[in-house]
Coordinates of C-alpha atoms and ligand atoms in Angstrom, one line a residue:
M30 CA 23.3 25.6 -27.8
I31 CA 21.2 28.8 -26.9
V32 CA 23.8 29.5 -24.0
V33 CA 26.6 29.2 -26.4
I34 CA 25.0 31.5 -29.0
I35 CA 24.1 34.1 -26.5
G36 CA 27.6 34.0 -24.7
V37 CA 29.4 34.3 -28.1
T38 CA 27.3 37.3 -29.2
V39 CA 27.8 39.2 -26.0
L40 CA 31.4 38.6 -26.1
L41 CA 31.5 40.0 -29.8
L42 CA 29.6 43.0 -28.9
T43 CA 31.6 43.9 -25.9
A44 CA 35.0 43.3 -27.7
Q45 CA 33.7 45.5 -30.6
L46 CA 33.0 48.2 -28.2
L47 CA 36.1 48.0 -26.4
I48 CA 38.0 47.9 -29.5
E49 CA 36.1 51.0 -30.9
Q50 CA 36.1 53.1 -28.0
T51 CA 38.9 52.4 -25.2
V52 CA 41.6 50.8 -26.9
P53 CA 42.2 53.6 -29.6
R54 CA 42.7 56.0 -26.8
E55 CA 45.1 53.8 -24.9
V56 CA 47.2 52.8 -28.0
Q57 CA 47.3 56.3 -29.0
T58 CA 48.7 57.5 -25.7
H59 CA 51.3 54.8 -25.8
L60 CA 52.4 55.6 -29.3
A61 CA 52.5 59.0 -28.8
L62 CA 55.4 58.6 -26.3
L63 CA 57.2 56.6 -28.8
L64 CA 56.6 58.9 -31.8
P65 CA 56.1 62.3 -30.3
T66 CA 57.1 64.3 -33.5
Q67 CA 55.6 62.5 -36.2
P68 CA 51.6 63.0 -36.0
T69 CA 50.7 61.5 -39.4
R70 CA 52.9 58.3 -38.8
L71 CA 51.3 58.1 -35.3
N72 CA 47.8 58.1 -36.8
Q73 CA 48.7 55.6 -39.5
A74 CA 50.5 53.2 -36.8
T75 CA 47.4 53.4 -34.6
M76 CA 45.0 52.5 -37.4
D77 CA 47.3 49.6 -38.4
L78 CA 47.7 48.4 -35.0
L79 CA 43.9 48.5 -34.3
A80 CA 43.1 46.6 -37.3
T81 CA 45.4 43.8 -36.6
F82 CA 44.1 43.6 -33.0
Q83 CA 40.5 43.7 -34.2
Q84 CA 41.2 40.7 -36.7
A85 CA 43.1 38.8 -34.2
V86 CA 40.1 39.3 -31.6
L87 CA 37.5 38.3 -34.1
S88 CA 39.4 35.4 -35.5
S89 CA 39.9 33.8 -31.9
L90 CA 36.3 34.5 -31.2
V91 CA 35.0 32.8 -34.1
L92 CA 37.1 30.1 -33.4
A93 CA 36.0 29.8 -29.9
A94 CA 32.3 30.0 -30.9
L95 CA 32.8 27.1 -33.4
A96 CA 34.6 24.9 -30.6
S97 CA 31.9 25.8 -28.2
L98 CA 28.9 24.9 -30.6
M99 CA 30.7 21.9 -31.6
A100 CA 31.1 20.9 -27.8
G101 CA 27.5 21.9 -27.1
L102 CA 26.3 19.9 -30.1
L103 CA 28.2 16.7 -29.2
T104 CA 27.1 17.0 -25.3
S105 CA 23.4 17.4 -26.2
L106 CA 23.7 14.5 -28.8
F107 CA 25.1 12.4 -26.1
L108 CA 22.6 13.2 -23.4
T109 CA 19.7 13.1 -25.7
R110 CA 20.8 9.6 -26.9
Q111 CA 21.3 8.5 -23.3
I112 CA 18.0 9.8 -22.0
L113 CA 16.2 8.4 -25.0
R114 CA 17.9 5.1 -24.5
S115 CA 16.4 5.0 -21.0
L116 CA 13.0 6.2 -21.9
R117 CA 12.9 3.6 -24.7
H118 CA 13.7 0.7 -22.1
L119 CA 10.8 2.2 -19.8
T120 CA 8.4 2.3 -23.0
Q121 CA 9.5 -1.3 -23.8
S122 CA 9.1 -2.6 -20.0
S123 CA 5.8 -1.0 -19.5
Q124 CA 4.4 -2.5 -22.6
R125 CA 5.6 -5.9 -21.4
I126 CA 4.0 -5.4 -18.1
A127 CA 0.7 -4.3 -19.7
N128 CA 1.1 -7.5 -21.5
G129 CA 1.0 -9.4 -18.3
H130 CA 4.8 -9.8 -17.6
Y131 CA 4.6 -8.4 -14.1
N132 CA 8.3 -9.9 -13.3
E133 CA 9.6 -7.1 -15.8
R134 CA 12.1 -4.6 -14.2
V135 CA 14.3 -1.8 -15.9
V136 CA 18.1 -1.4 -15.4
I137 CA 18.5 1.8 -13.4
P138 CA 20.4 4.3 -15.6
D139 CA 23.3 6.7 -14.4
T140 CA 21.4 10.1 -14.6
D141 CA 20.0 11.0 -11.1
E142 CA 16.4 11.9 -12.4
L143 CA 15.9 9.0 -14.7
A144 CA 17.3 6.5 -12.0
L145 CA 14.5 7.8 -9.7
V146 CA 12.0 7.3 -12.5
A147 CA 13.3 4.0 -13.1
T148 CA 13.5 3.1 -9.2
N149 CA 9.8 4.0 -9.0
F150 CA 9.1 2.2 -12.0
N151 CA 10.5 -0.8 -10.5
Q152 CA 8.5 -0.5 -7.4
M153 CA 5.4 0.0 -9.2
A154 CA 6.0 -3.3 -11.1
A155 CA 6.8 -5.1 -7.9
S156 CA 3.4 -4.0 -6.5
L157 CA 1.7 -5.3 -9.4
E158 CA 3.5 -8.4 -9.2
Q159 CA 2.7 -8.7 -5.7
V160 CA -1.3 -8.0 -6.3
E161 CA -1.2 -10.6 -9.1
Q162 CA 0.3 -13.2 -6.8
Q163 CA -2.5 -12.4 -4.2
R164 CA -5.0 -12.6 -6.9
V165 CA -3.9 -16.1 -7.8
A166 CA -3.5 -17.3 -4.4
L167 CA -7.0 -15.9 -3.7
I168 CA -8.6 -18.0 -6.5
G169 CA -6.7 -21.0 -5.3
N170 CA -7.9 -20.5 -1.6
V171 CA -11.4 -19.8 -2.7
S172 CA -11.6 -23.0 -4.9
H173 CA -9.9 -25.1 -2.0
E174 CA -12.4 -23.8 0.6
L175 CA -15.5 -24.6 -1.8
R176 CA -14.2 -28.0 -2.6
T177 CA -14.3 -29.1 0.9
P178 CA -18.1 -29.0 1.6
L179 CA -18.7 -29.8 -1.8
T180 CA -16.7 -32.9 -1.4
G181 CA -18.7 -33.8 1.6
I182 CA -22.1 -33.3 0.0
E183 CA -21.1 -35.4 -3.1
G184 CA -19.9 -38.2 -0.7
Y185 CA -23.4 -38.3 1.1
L186 CA -25.1 -38.4 -2.2
E187 CA -22.9 -41.2 -3.7
G188 CA -23.3 -43.0 -0.4
L189 CA -27.2 -42.5 -0.6
M190 CA -27.4 -43.7 -4.2
D191 CA -25.2 -46.8 -3.7
G192 CA -27.3 -47.5 -0.6
L193 CA -24.5 -47.1 1.7
F194 CA -26.0 -44.5 3.8
P195 CA -29.5 -44.9 5.2
K196 CA -32.0 -42.4 4.2
D197 CA -32.7 -41.2 7.5
E198 CA -32.8 -37.9 9.3
E199 CA -29.2 -38.1 10.6
T200 CA -27.7 -38.4 7.1
F201 CA -29.9 -35.4 5.7
A202 CA -29.0 -33.4 8.8
Q203 CA -25.4 -33.9 8.0
M204 CA -25.8 -33.0 4.4
Y205 CA -27.7 -30.0 5.4
Q206 CA -24.8 -29.1 7.7
E207 CA -22.5 -29.1 4.6
V208 CA -24.7 -27.0 2.5
R209 CA -24.9 -24.5 5.4
R210 CA -21.1 -24.4 5.7
L211 CA -21.0 -23.8 2.0
K212 CA -23.6 -21.1 2.1
R213 CA -21.8 -19.3 5.1
L214 CA -18.6 -19.4 3.1
V215 CA -20.2 -17.9 0.0
G216 CA -21.9 -15.3 2.3
D217 CA -18.4 -14.4 4.0
L218 CA -16.8 -14.2 0.7
Q219 CA -19.6 -11.8 -0.7
T220 CA -19.3 -9.7 2.3
L221 CA -15.4 -9.6 2.2
S222 CA -15.2 -8.6 -1.4
S223 CA -17.6 -5.8 -1.0
I224 CA -15.9 -4.7 2.0
E225 CA -12.3 -4.9 0.4
A226 CA -14.0 -2.8 -2.6
G227 CA -15.3 -0.2 -0.2
Q228 CA -18.8 -1.1 -1.5
F229 CA -20.6 -1.3 1.8
S230 CA -22.7 0.9 3.8
L231 CA -21.7 2.3 7.2
H232 CA -24.2 4.4 9.1
T233 CA -22.1 6.1 11.5
E234 CA -23.8 7.8 14.4
R235 CA -23.4 8.9 18.0
F236 CA -24.4 5.9 20.4
D237 CA -23.7 4.4 23.7
L238 CA -21.3 1.5 23.6
L239 CA -22.6 -0.4 26.7
P240 CA -26.1 -1.5 25.5
V241 CA -24.5 -2.9 22.2
V242 CA -21.9 -4.8 24.2
R243 CA -24.6 -6.1 26.5
R244 CA -26.9 -7.0 23.7
V245 CA -24.1 -9.0 21.9
V246 CA -23.4 -11.0 25.1
T247 CA -27.0 -11.8 25.8
Q248 CA -27.4 -13.1 22.1
L249 CA -24.5 -15.5 22.5
K250 CA -25.4 -16.5 26.0
P251 CA -27.0 -19.9 24.8
Q252 CA -23.8 -20.9 23.1
I253 CA -21.7 -19.8 26.4
L254 CA -23.7 -21.8 28.4
A255 CA -23.6 -24.8 26.1
Q256 CA -19.9 -24.8 26.2
C257 CA -19.9 -24.5 30.1
L258 CA -18.1 -21.3 29.8
E259 CA -18.4 -18.2 32.0
I260 CA -18.6 -14.7 30.7
V261 CA -17.6 -11.6 32.6
T262 CA -18.4 -8.1 31.4
E263 CA -16.3 -5.2 33.0
C264 CA -17.8 -1.9 32.1
P265 CA -17.5 1.7 33.3
E266 CA -20.1 3.1 35.5
F267 CA -20.7 6.0 33.0
E268 CA -22.1 5.7 29.6
V269 CA -19.5 5.7 26.7
W270 CA -20.6 7.6 23.6
V271 CA -18.9 6.5 20.4
L272 CA -19.0 7.7 16.9
A273 CA -19.3 4.4 14.8
D274 CA -21.7 2.1 13.1
P275 CA -23.7 0.2 16.0
D276 CA -24.6 -2.7 13.7
R277 CA -21.1 -3.1 12.3
T278 CA -19.5 -2.6 15.9
A279 CA -22.1 -5.5 17.2
Q280 CA -20.9 -7.6 14.0
I281 CA -17.2 -7.3 15.1
L282 CA -18.1 -8.2 18.7
M283 CA -20.2 -11.3 17.4
N284 CA -17.0 -12.4 15.5
L285 CA -14.6 -12.0 18.7
I286 CA -16.8 -13.4 21.2
G287 CA -18.0 -16.2 18.8
N288 CA -14.3 -16.9 18.2
A289 CA -13.6 -16.8 21.9
I290 CA -16.4 -19.3 22.5
H291 CA -15.0 -21.4 19.8
Y292 CA -11.4 -21.6 20.9
T293 CA -12.0 -21.8 24.7
P294 CA -12.3 -25.4 26.2
E295 CA -15.2 -26.2 28.8
N296 CA -15.0 -24.3 32.2
G297 CA -13.1 -21.4 30.6
C298 CA -13.8 -17.8 31.1
I299 CA -14.3 -15.0 28.6
T300 CA -14.0 -11.3 29.7
V301 CA -15.4 -8.5 27.7
R302 CA -13.7 -5.2 29.1
I303 CA -14.4 -1.7 28.1
R304 CA -12.1 1.2 28.7
L305 CA -11.3 4.7 27.5
N306 CA -8.0 5.2 25.9
W307 CA -7.1 8.7 24.8
R308 CA -9.4 9.6 22.0
M309 CA -10.8 5.9 21.7
A310 CA -13.2 3.5 23.5
E311 CA -11.4 0.2 23.9
I312 CA -13.4 -3.1 24.0
A313 CA -11.1 -6.1 25.0
V314 CA -12.3 -9.5 24.5
Q315 CA -10.1 -11.9 26.6
D316 CA -10.4 -15.8 26.6
T317 CA -8.5 -18.6 28.8
G318 CA -8.6 -20.6 25.4
I319 CA -6.1 -22.4 23.3
G320 CA -4.1 -19.2 22.7
I321 CA -2.2 -18.3 19.5
P322 CA 1.5 -19.1 18.8
A323 CA 3.8 -15.8 18.5
E324 CA 4.6 -16.9 14.8
A325 CA 0.7 -16.9 13.9
L326 CA 0.1 -13.5 15.2
P327 CA 1.3 -11.4 12.3
Y328 CA -1.0 -13.4 9.9
L329 CA -4.2 -13.7 11.9
F330 CA -6.2 -11.0 9.9
E331 CA -5.2 -12.3 6.6
R332 CA -7.8 -13.8 4.4
F333 CA -8.3 -17.5 4.9
Y334 CA -5.6 -17.9 7.6
R335 CA -6.4 -20.3 10.4
V336 CA -3.8 -21.4 13.0
D337 CA -4.8 -25.0 13.0
R338 CA -6.4 -25.6 9.5
S339 CA -7.8 -29.0 10.3
R340 CA -9.4 -28.1 13.7
A341 CA -10.7 -24.8 12.4
R342 CA -12.1 -26.5 9.3
S343 CA -13.9 -29.2 11.1
S344 CA -15.6 -26.5 13.3
G345 CA -16.6 -24.7 10.2
G346 CA -14.3 -21.7 10.3
S347 CA -13.2 -20.3 7.1
G348 CA -10.6 -17.7 8.3
I349 CA -12.4 -14.8 6.8
G350 CA -14.3 -13.5 10.0
L351 CA -11.2 -11.6 11.5
T352 CA -10.3 -10.3 8.0
I353 CA -13.7 -8.7 7.6
S354 CA -13.7 -7.4 11.2
R355 CA -10.6 -5.6 10.8
H356 CA -11.9 -3.9 7.6
L357 CA -14.8 -2.8 9.3
A358 CA -12.7 -1.4 12.3
W359 CA -10.6 0.5 9.9
A360 CA -13.5 2.0 8.1
M361 CA -15.0 3.2 11.4
G362 CA -11.6 4.9 12.0
G363 CA -10.9 2.2 14.8
E364 CA -8.5 -0.6 14.9
L365 CA -8.5 -4.4 15.7
T366 CA -5.4 -6.0 17.3
V367 CA -4.4 -9.1 19.2
T368 CA -2.1 -10.4 21.8
S369 CA -1.6 -13.7 23.2
D370 CA 1.0 -15.2 25.5
G371 CA 1.3 -18.3 23.4
P372 CA -0.6 -21.7 23.0
G373 CA -2.7 -22.5 26.2
Q374 CA -2.2 -19.1 27.5
G375 CA -5.5 -17.5 26.1
S376 CA -5.7 -14.7 23.8
T377 CA -7.0 -10.8 24.0
F378 CA -8.5 -9.0 21.0
F379 CA -8.7 -5.3 21.2
L380 CA -11.2 -3.3 19.1
T381 CA -11.0 0.4 19.3
V382 CA -13.7 3.0 18.1
P383 CA -13.6 6.6 18.2
L384 CA -15.2 8.4 21.2
A385 CA -18.0 11.0 20.2
N386 CA -16.7 13.6 22.6
P387 CA -12.8 12.9 23.1
Ligands
ADP22 P1 -12.6 -18.7 11.7 O1 -13.9 -18.7 11.0 O2 -11.7 -19.8 11.1 O3 -12.8 -18.6 13.1 P2 -11.5 -16.1 11.9 O4 -10.9 -15.1 10.9 O5 -12.5 -15.5 12.9 O6 -12.0 -17.3 11.1 O7 -10.1 -16.4 12.7 C1 -9.0 -17.0 12.0 C2 -8.2 -17.7 12.9 O8 -7.7 -17.1 14.2 C3 -8.8 -19.0 13.4 O9 -9.1 -19.9 12.5 C4 -8.1 -19.4 14.7 O10 -7.0 -20.1 14.1 C5 -7.5 -18.0 15.2 N1 -8.4 -17.5 16.3 C6 -9.5 -16.5 16.1 N2 -9.8 -16.2 17.4 C7 -9.1 -17.0 18.3 C8 -9.2 -17.1 19.7 N3 -10.0 -16.4 20.6 N4 -8.3 -18.0 20.2 C9 -7.4 -18.6 19.5 N5 -7.3 -18.7 18.2 C10 -8.3 -17.9 17.6

C-alpha cells in the first residue's frame, strides 16, 4: 500500500510539473502554426486545451490510483490470510505437541518461507517423537533387565522358605551372585545416565599410554589365565604421550579386554596393539573369539544391545559397557569402533585418543 501511495504521488507531481512547464510551450508552438494571425484566440485555445488535458490526466491518475489501491488491498488481505492460516496451524500443532501428541505434523504451505518453517517444525516434531520412543524403550529395557536378577533372588527365597533348597553355602553363594549382578546393573545404569547427561568428571592430562595399557593387562591376567587364553601386547619402542583421562582410558580398556576374555573360547588369543595414526594414538584389542555378525555391528554400541541375548545374560552382561565406553571415548576427543569378519572369525575394537604432541 505504501508503494502504491508513493508511486501515485510521484506520478501526480511529475504530471503537474510537465503540464505547467513543458506542455504549454509545446502546445503554443504548434497552435501558433495553425493560428499565426490571431494571438488572442491563440492564448484562449492554449488555455482551453491545457485545462482539458490536465483534467484528463488527473482523472486517469485518480482512477489508476484507486485501481492500484484496490489491487494492493486485496493482495495484502489475501497474503495476510494465507500467512495467518499457516501460522494458526503451526500454533495449534505446537500446542498439541506440548500436550504430548508427538505424532503431530503440519501441512506444508505453498509459500516458500513458510514451507521452510513448516518443514523444520515437522523435523523437530519427528526428533521429539523419536526421543519419546527411546525414553519408553529405555524404561522397558531397564525394567526387563532388573526383573531377571530379581526373579532369580525371588526363586531362591521361595525355594528356601518351602524347604526346596538346602540352606547351605552353595545356595547363598548363588543368591549372592544374583544380588551382585543386580548391583552391577544399577551401577552401570547410574554411570550411563551421568555420562549421557554430561555429568561426569574428566581429568584430562598428558600421560604415556604404554604403562596404562600394561597395568590393565596385568590386572586382567588372572582371568586370562583362568580361561586358558594367551595375551600379546604389541607396543612401539618409544613412549606414546596422549592427552586424555588416564583412568577413563583404563576403564575403556578394561571393558574391551574384559569382553575379549568373555567372548573368546579356551586357547584363544587376545592381541593389544598400539599404533600412531595421524594425530591420534590407536589401541586395537583383537581377539580370536566368537566374532560378531555383520548385521549386529551397527547396533553394538547401543544401550542394552547384545548379540546373543541369552548367552550374554547368563554371563552377567547387561549390554551397557560398550555404550559407556564409546561416550567416554567421545568425551576425550577420541573414537571407539569395531570390525569383525563374522561369527567365529574374532573381532577387533579400535580405541583412539588424541596425541599430546601430534
Ligand atoms: P556386555 O556387558 O553384554 O558385554 P557390552 O556393551 O560390553 O555389554 O557388549 C555388548 C555386546 O557386544 C555383548 O553382549 C556381545 O554380544 C558383543 N560383544 C562385545 N565384545 C565382543 C567381543 N569381543 N566378541 C564378540 N562379541 C562381543
